[in-house]
Amino acid sequence: MRTAVRQLHSAPVLAQLRTWLEAQAPRHPPKSPLGQAISYALTQWEALTRFVENERLPLDSNGSEAAA
């Protein structure tokens, strides 16, 4: 159930975000702060979007941050 909801609501938003990131990447120097952030997001894309397919993964990292 949770996976279906994530695929319905989160997957389209993530697809739009990836399209935007890919369009912005050539417009910003790779060493600029925004260029680095875009590069990082695209490099980590699989990990960033893994929660859509795996309902056991939380949507945020609040639990792990609070434990640290």
XYZ file of N, CA and C in Angstrom:
204
model
N 0.830 -1.200 0.000
C 0.000 0.000 0.000
C 0.871 1.261 0.000
N 1.853 1.293 0.911
C 2.713 2.468 1.014
C 3.505 2.677 -0.276
N 3.968 1.575 -0.875
C 4.723 1.681 -2.123
C 3.854 2.288 -3.220
N 2.608 1.863 -3.309
C 1.703 2.395 -4.330
C 1.478 3.895 -4.149
N 1.323 4.327 -2.914
C 1.112 5.754 -2.637
C 2.360 6.547 -3.009
N 3.517 6.019 -2.673
C 4.769 6.701 -3.015
C 4.948 6.784 -4.525
N 4.616 5.707 -5.219
C 4.748 5.723 -6.672
C 3.756 6.700 -7.301
N 2.597 6.801 -6.724
C 1.584 7.707 -7.245
C 1.942 9.168 -7.010
N 2.425 9.483 -5.809
C 2.648 10.883 -5.447
C 4.099 11.332 -5.571
N 5.030 10.516 -5.155
C 6.431 10.932 -5.131
C 7.136 10.742 -6.464
N 6.867 9.658 -7.151
C 7.581 9.365 -8.401
C 7.436 10.488 -9.438
N 6.248 11.048 -9.654
C 6.148 12.137 -10.633
C 6.929 13.386 -10.216
N 6.933 13.688 -8.930
C 7.681 14.849 -8.439
C 9.175 14.618 -8.637
N 9.617 13.411 -8.333
C 11.027 13.080 -8.520
C 11.418 13.130 -9.995
N 10.555 12.693 -10.867
C 10.839 12.756 -12.304
C 10.993 14.204 -12.761
N 10.139 15.079 -12.266
C 10.246 16.502 -12.601
C 11.536 17.096 -12.037
N 11.884 16.702 -10.830
C 13.111 17.195 -10.217
C 14.323 16.758 -11.025
N 14.354 15.501 -11.449
C 15.497 15.015 -12.241
C 15.592 15.763 -13.564
N 14.471 15.990 -14.208
C 14.469 16.750 -15.463
C 15.042 18.144 -15.242
N 14.632 18.783 -14.163
C 15.132 20.122 -13.844
C 16.629 20.090 -13.558
N 17.073 19.118 -12.763
C 18.495 19.007 -12.437
C 19.323 18.814 -13.704
N 18.869 17.948 -14.589
C 19.600 17.691 -15.831
C 19.622 18.921 -16.734
N 18.554 19.700 -16.728
C 18.511 20.921 -17.534
C 19.407 22.003 -16.942
N 19.507 22.045 -15.629
C 20.306 23.067 -14.960
C 21.795 22.759 -14.945
N 22.157 21.505 -14.963
C 23.563 21.105 -14.823
C 24.498 21.841 -15.786
N 24.192 21.927 -17.081
C 25.131 22.617 -17.981
C 25.169 24.131 -17.787
N 24.223 24.675 -17.077
C 24.130 26.132 -16.894
C 24.945 26.647 -15.712
N 25.452 25.732 -14.895
C 26.170 26.137 -13.691
C 27.550 25.503 -13.674
N 28.573 26.298 -13.402
C 29.921 25.735 -13.343
C 29.982 24.599 -12.318
N 30.675 23.516 -12.644
C 30.708 22.346 -11.753
C 31.263 22.651 -10.352
N 32.106 23.658 -10.232
C 32.690 23.965 -8.928
C 31.900 25.017 -8.157
N 30.855 25.563 -8.764
C 30.013 26.518 -8.050
C 29.170 25.758 -7.031
N 28.697 26.423 -5.990
C 27.867 25.719 -4.996
C 26.650 25.014 -5.609
N 25.944 25.701 -6.510
C 24.773 25.064 -7.127
C 25.191 23.939 -8.062
N 26.273 24.132 -8.795
C 26.779 23.083 -9.666
C 27.165 21.837 -8.880
N 27.789 22.025 -7.725
C 28.156 20.898 -6.874
C 26.916 20.198 -6.320
N 25.919 20.977 -5.927
C 24.689 20.392 -5.386
C 23.948 19.581 -6.457
N 23.894 20.118 -7.661
C 23.236 19.404 -8.756
C 23.979 18.116 -9.063
N 25.293 18.206 -9.151
C 26.098 17.024 -9.433
C 25.914 15.961 -8.354
N 25.906 16.390 -7.111
C 25.725 15.453 -5.996
C 24.357 14.775 -6.084
N 23.324 15.554 -6.325
C 21.971 14.986 -6.411
C 21.878 13.959 -7.534
N 22.456 14.270 -8.681
C 22.398 13.338 -9.806
C 23.249 12.095 -9.550
N 24.393 12.279 -8.900
C 25.255 11.144 -8.580
C 24.586 10.215 -7.575
N 23.834 10.784 -6.653
C 23.182 10.010 -5.599
C 21.728 9.681 -5.923
N 21.334 9.844 -7.165
C 19.927 9.712 -7.545
C 19.310 8.376 -7.128
N 20.018 7.299 -7.340
C 19.466 5.982 -6.999
C 19.162 5.894 -5.503
N 20.075 6.354 -4.684
C 19.854 6.324 -3.235
C 18.731 7.283 -2.830
N 18.694 8.434 -3.481
C 17.673 9.439 -3.171
C 16.267 8.944 -3.464
N 16.129 8.141 -4.495
C 14.796 7.706 -4.931
C 14.444 6.286 -4.499
N 15.317 5.640 -3.788
C 15.096 4.245 -3.391
C 13.821 4.065 -2.562
N 13.442 5.079 -1.799
C 12.260 4.964 -0.936
C 10.971 4.729 -1.720
N 10.959 5.098 -3.005
C 9.742 4.921 -3.815
C 9.437 3.433 -4.003
N 10.469 2.622 -4.133
C 10.295 1.190 -4.362
C 10.315 0.354 -3.088
N 10.863 0.897 -2.024
C 11.019 0.132 -0.787
C 10.235 0.801 0.337
N 9.087 0.245 0.652
C 8.202 0.877 1.640
C 8.768 0.864 3.055
N 9.780 0.057 3.296
C 10.388 0.019 4.632
C 11.290 1.214 4.900
N 11.695 1.912 3.847
C 12.571 3.065 4.018
C 11.753 4.296 4.405
N 12.226 5.049 5.391
C 11.509 6.261 5.783
C 11.682 7.358 4.728
N 10.773 8.302 4.728
C 10.854 9.417 3.790
C 11.888 10.453 4.207
N 12.292 10.417 5.453
C 13.273 11.389 5.937
C 14.322 10.686 6.778
N 15.303 11.430 7.198
C 16.388 10.867 7.998
C 16.314 11.342 9.447
N 15.158 11.817 9.885
C 15.018 12.339 11.243
C 15.403 11.321 12.317
N 15.018 10.075 12.128
C 15.342 9.046 13.117
C 16.828 8.828 13.258
N 17.523 8.722 12.162
C 18.962 8.499 12.232
C 19.708 9.726 12.701
N 19.205 10.908 12.369
C 19.847 12.141 12.843
C 19.650 12.313 14.349
N 18.500 11.945 14.845
C 18.232 12.067 16.279
C 19.062 11.078 17.087
N 19.380 9.931 16.480
C 20.157 8.911 17.174
C 21.641 9.280 17.258
N 22.090 10.178 16.396
C 23.527 10.529 16.363
C 23.914 11.477 17.462
